Amino acid sequence: MILKIAGPGDVMGLSAVLANVPHEVTAEAIEPCQVKTVRKQEFVDFLGPPRIASMHAAQSLSGEYLTVFHDAKRLALSGSAAGRLARLLLDGAAATATASTKSASPWPSPTKRSPTWLAPRANRHAAAHQFRRDQWITIKGSSLTITQPDQLERLTA
């Protein structure tokens, strides 16, 4: 199950380090990336007395909390697989919006790989196929473009 798609500069495992518990998830790259690691004690020492790093750590934790909150809201408020898929695509596009269209290229194609909480696989495929057929989205390679965001928004209401 995909819980989050991390982007450049994201910190993974921060809450586990600060809570002094093991990190309970694994990560898998969907495209080439560079990863840097820091030993726990070195990181804790770096945070040390009040510094700008401490503020960034707090901001990162706040961002993680908000993400979890929005994911829970998405699950609770959307009654259909199509509505959940639409919300996922719109949220992804909002993070990578361009001036003329909302583009969600960092997101995997919904017909190839989607978070399992969306719905059973057949429902996800049917919803993605319907979005493409109605020309609400276009998919070229690994790039997904939302061409009719208002139509997707209606599904999420």
Coordinates of C-alpha atoms in Angstrom, one line a residue:
M1 CA 0.0 0.0 0.0
I2 CA 1.3 3.4 -0.9
L3 CA 1.0 5.8 2.1
K4 CA 2.9 8.8 0.6
I5 CA 4.9 9.8 -2.4
A6 CA 7.9 11.7 -1.2
G7 CA 9.4 14.5 -3.1
P8 CA 12.8 16.3 -3.2
G9 CA 13.9 17.5 0.2
D10 CA 11.4 15.3 2.1
V11 CA 12.6 13.8 5.4
M12 CA 11.6 10.2 6.1
G13 CA 11.6 8.7 9.6
L14 CA 11.7 12.0 11.4
S15 CA 8.8 11.3 13.7
A16 CA 10.3 7.9 14.6
V17 CA 13.6 9.4 15.5
L18 CA 12.1 12.1 17.6
A19 CA 9.7 9.6 19.3
N20 CA 12.6 7.2 19.8
V21 CA 10.8 4.3 18.1
P22 CA 11.6 2.2 15.1
H23 CA 10.6 3.5 11.7
E24 CA 7.7 1.3 10.7
V25 CA 7.5 1.7 6.9
T26 CA 9.7 0.9 4.0
A27 CA 10.4 3.1 0.9
E28 CA 10.6 2.2 -2.7
A29 CA 11.8 4.5 -5.5
I30 CA 9.5 4.9 -8.5
E31 CA 12.2 6.8 -10.4
P32 CA 16.0 7.4 -10.0
C33 CA 16.7 9.4 -6.8
Q34 CA 19.5 10.3 -4.4
V35 CA 19.1 9.5 -0.8
K36 CA 21.2 10.8 2.1
T37 CA 21.2 9.2 5.5
V38 CA 22.0 10.6 8.9
R39 CA 22.6 8.6 12.0
K40 CA 20.0 9.1 14.7
Q41 CA 22.4 10.5 17.4
E42 CA 24.1 12.9 14.9
F43 CA 20.7 14.2 13.9
V44 CA 19.5 14.7 17.5
D45 CA 22.8 16.5 18.3
F46 CA 22.3 18.7 15.3
L47 CA 18.9 19.7 16.6
G48 CA 20.4 20.4 20.0
P49 CA 19.9 23.9 21.4
P50 CA 17.3 26.0 19.6
R51 CA 18.4 26.3 16.0
I52 CA 16.8 26.8 12.6
A53 CA 17.1 23.0 12.2
S54 CA 14.7 22.5 15.1
M55 CA 12.1 24.7 13.4
H56 CA 12.5 22.8 10.1
A57 CA 12.0 19.5 12.0
A58 CA 8.8 20.9 13.6
Q59 CA 7.5 22.2 10.2
S60 CA 8.2 18.8 8.7
L61 CA 6.3 17.0 11.4
S62 CA 3.4 19.5 11.0
G63 CA 3.3 18.7 7.3
E64 CA 3.2 15.0 8.0
Y65 CA 0.3 15.5 10.4
L66 CA -1.6 17.6 7.9
T67 CA -1.0 15.0 5.2
V68 CA -2.5 12.2 7.4
F69 CA -5.4 14.5 8.3
H70 CA -6.2 15.2 4.7
D71 CA -5.9 11.5 3.8
A72 CA -8.3 10.5 6.6
K73 CA -10.7 13.2 5.4
R74 CA -10.4 12.0 1.8
L75 CA -11.3 8.4 2.9
A76 CA -14.2 9.5 5.1
L77 CA -15.9 12.0 2.7
S78 CA -15.7 10.2 -0.6
G79 CA -18.2 7.5 -1.1
S80 CA -17.1 6.1 -4.5
A81 CA -13.9 4.8 -6.0
A82 CA -14.1 7.4 -8.7
G83 CA -14.4 10.2 -6.1
R84 CA -11.4 8.9 -4.1
L85 CA -9.3 8.6 -7.3
A86 CA -10.4 12.1 -8.4
R87 CA -9.4 13.6 -5.0
L88 CA -6.0 11.8 -5.2
L89 CA -5.3 13.2 -8.6
L90 CA -6.5 16.7 -7.8
D91 CA -4.4 16.7 -4.6
G92 CA -1.3 15.5 -6.5
A93 CA -1.8 18.1 -9.2
A94 CA -2.2 20.9 -6.7
A95 CA 1.3 20.1 -5.5
T96 CA 2.8 20.4 -9.0
A97 CA 0.4 22.9 -10.7
T98 CA 1.6 24.7 -13.8
A99 CA 0.2 28.0 -15.1
S100 CA -2.2 26.6 -17.8
T101 CA -3.1 23.1 -16.6
K102 CA -2.8 21.0 -13.5
S103 CA -0.2 18.4 -14.2
A104 CA 0.5 15.5 -11.9
S105 CA 3.6 14.0 -13.5
P106 CA 5.2 12.7 -10.2
W107 CA 2.2 10.5 -9.6
P108 CA 2.1 7.0 -11.0
S109 CA -0.5 6.4 -13.7
P110 CA -3.7 5.3 -11.9
T111 CA -4.0 2.4 -14.3
K112 CA -0.5 1.1 -13.4
R113 CA -0.3 1.7 -9.6
S114 CA -2.7 3.3 -7.1
P115 CA -2.9 3.3 -3.4
T116 CA -4.9 0.3 -2.4
W117 CA -7.2 2.3 -0.1
L118 CA -8.8 3.8 -3.2
A119 CA -11.0 0.8 -4.0
P120 CA -10.7 -2.7 -5.3
R121 CA -8.4 -2.8 -8.4
A122 CA -11.2 -3.3 -10.9
N123 CA -13.0 -0.1 -9.6
R124 CA -9.8 1.9 -9.8
H125 CA -9.2 0.8 -13.4
A126 CA -12.8 1.4 -14.4
A127 CA -12.7 5.0 -12.9
A128 CA -9.3 5.8 -14.6
H129 CA -10.6 4.5 -17.9
Q130 CA -13.8 6.5 -17.6
F131 CA -11.7 9.7 -16.8
R132 CA -9.6 9.1 -19.9
R133 CA -12.6 8.3 -22.1
D134 CA -14.4 11.4 -21.0
Q135 CA -11.1 13.4 -21.6
W136 CA -11.0 14.6 -18.0
I137 CA -7.4 13.4 -17.9
T138 CA -4.7 12.5 -20.4
I139 CA -1.8 10.1 -19.8
K140 CA 1.3 10.2 -21.9
G141 CA 4.1 7.9 -20.7
S142 CA 4.4 8.6 -16.9
S143 CA 2.9 12.1 -17.2
L144 CA -0.7 12.6 -16.2
T145 CA -2.5 15.9 -17.1
I146 CA -5.9 16.9 -15.7
T147 CA -7.7 18.6 -18.5
Q148 CA -11.1 18.9 -16.8
P149 CA -10.5 19.6 -13.1
D150 CA -14.0 20.9 -12.6
Q151 CA -15.4 17.5 -13.6
L152 CA -13.1 15.7 -11.1
E153 CA -14.1 18.2 -8.4
R154 CA -17.7 17.4 -8.9
L155 CA -17.0 13.7 -8.1
T156 CA -15.3 14.6 -4.8
A157 CA -18.2 16.8 -3.5

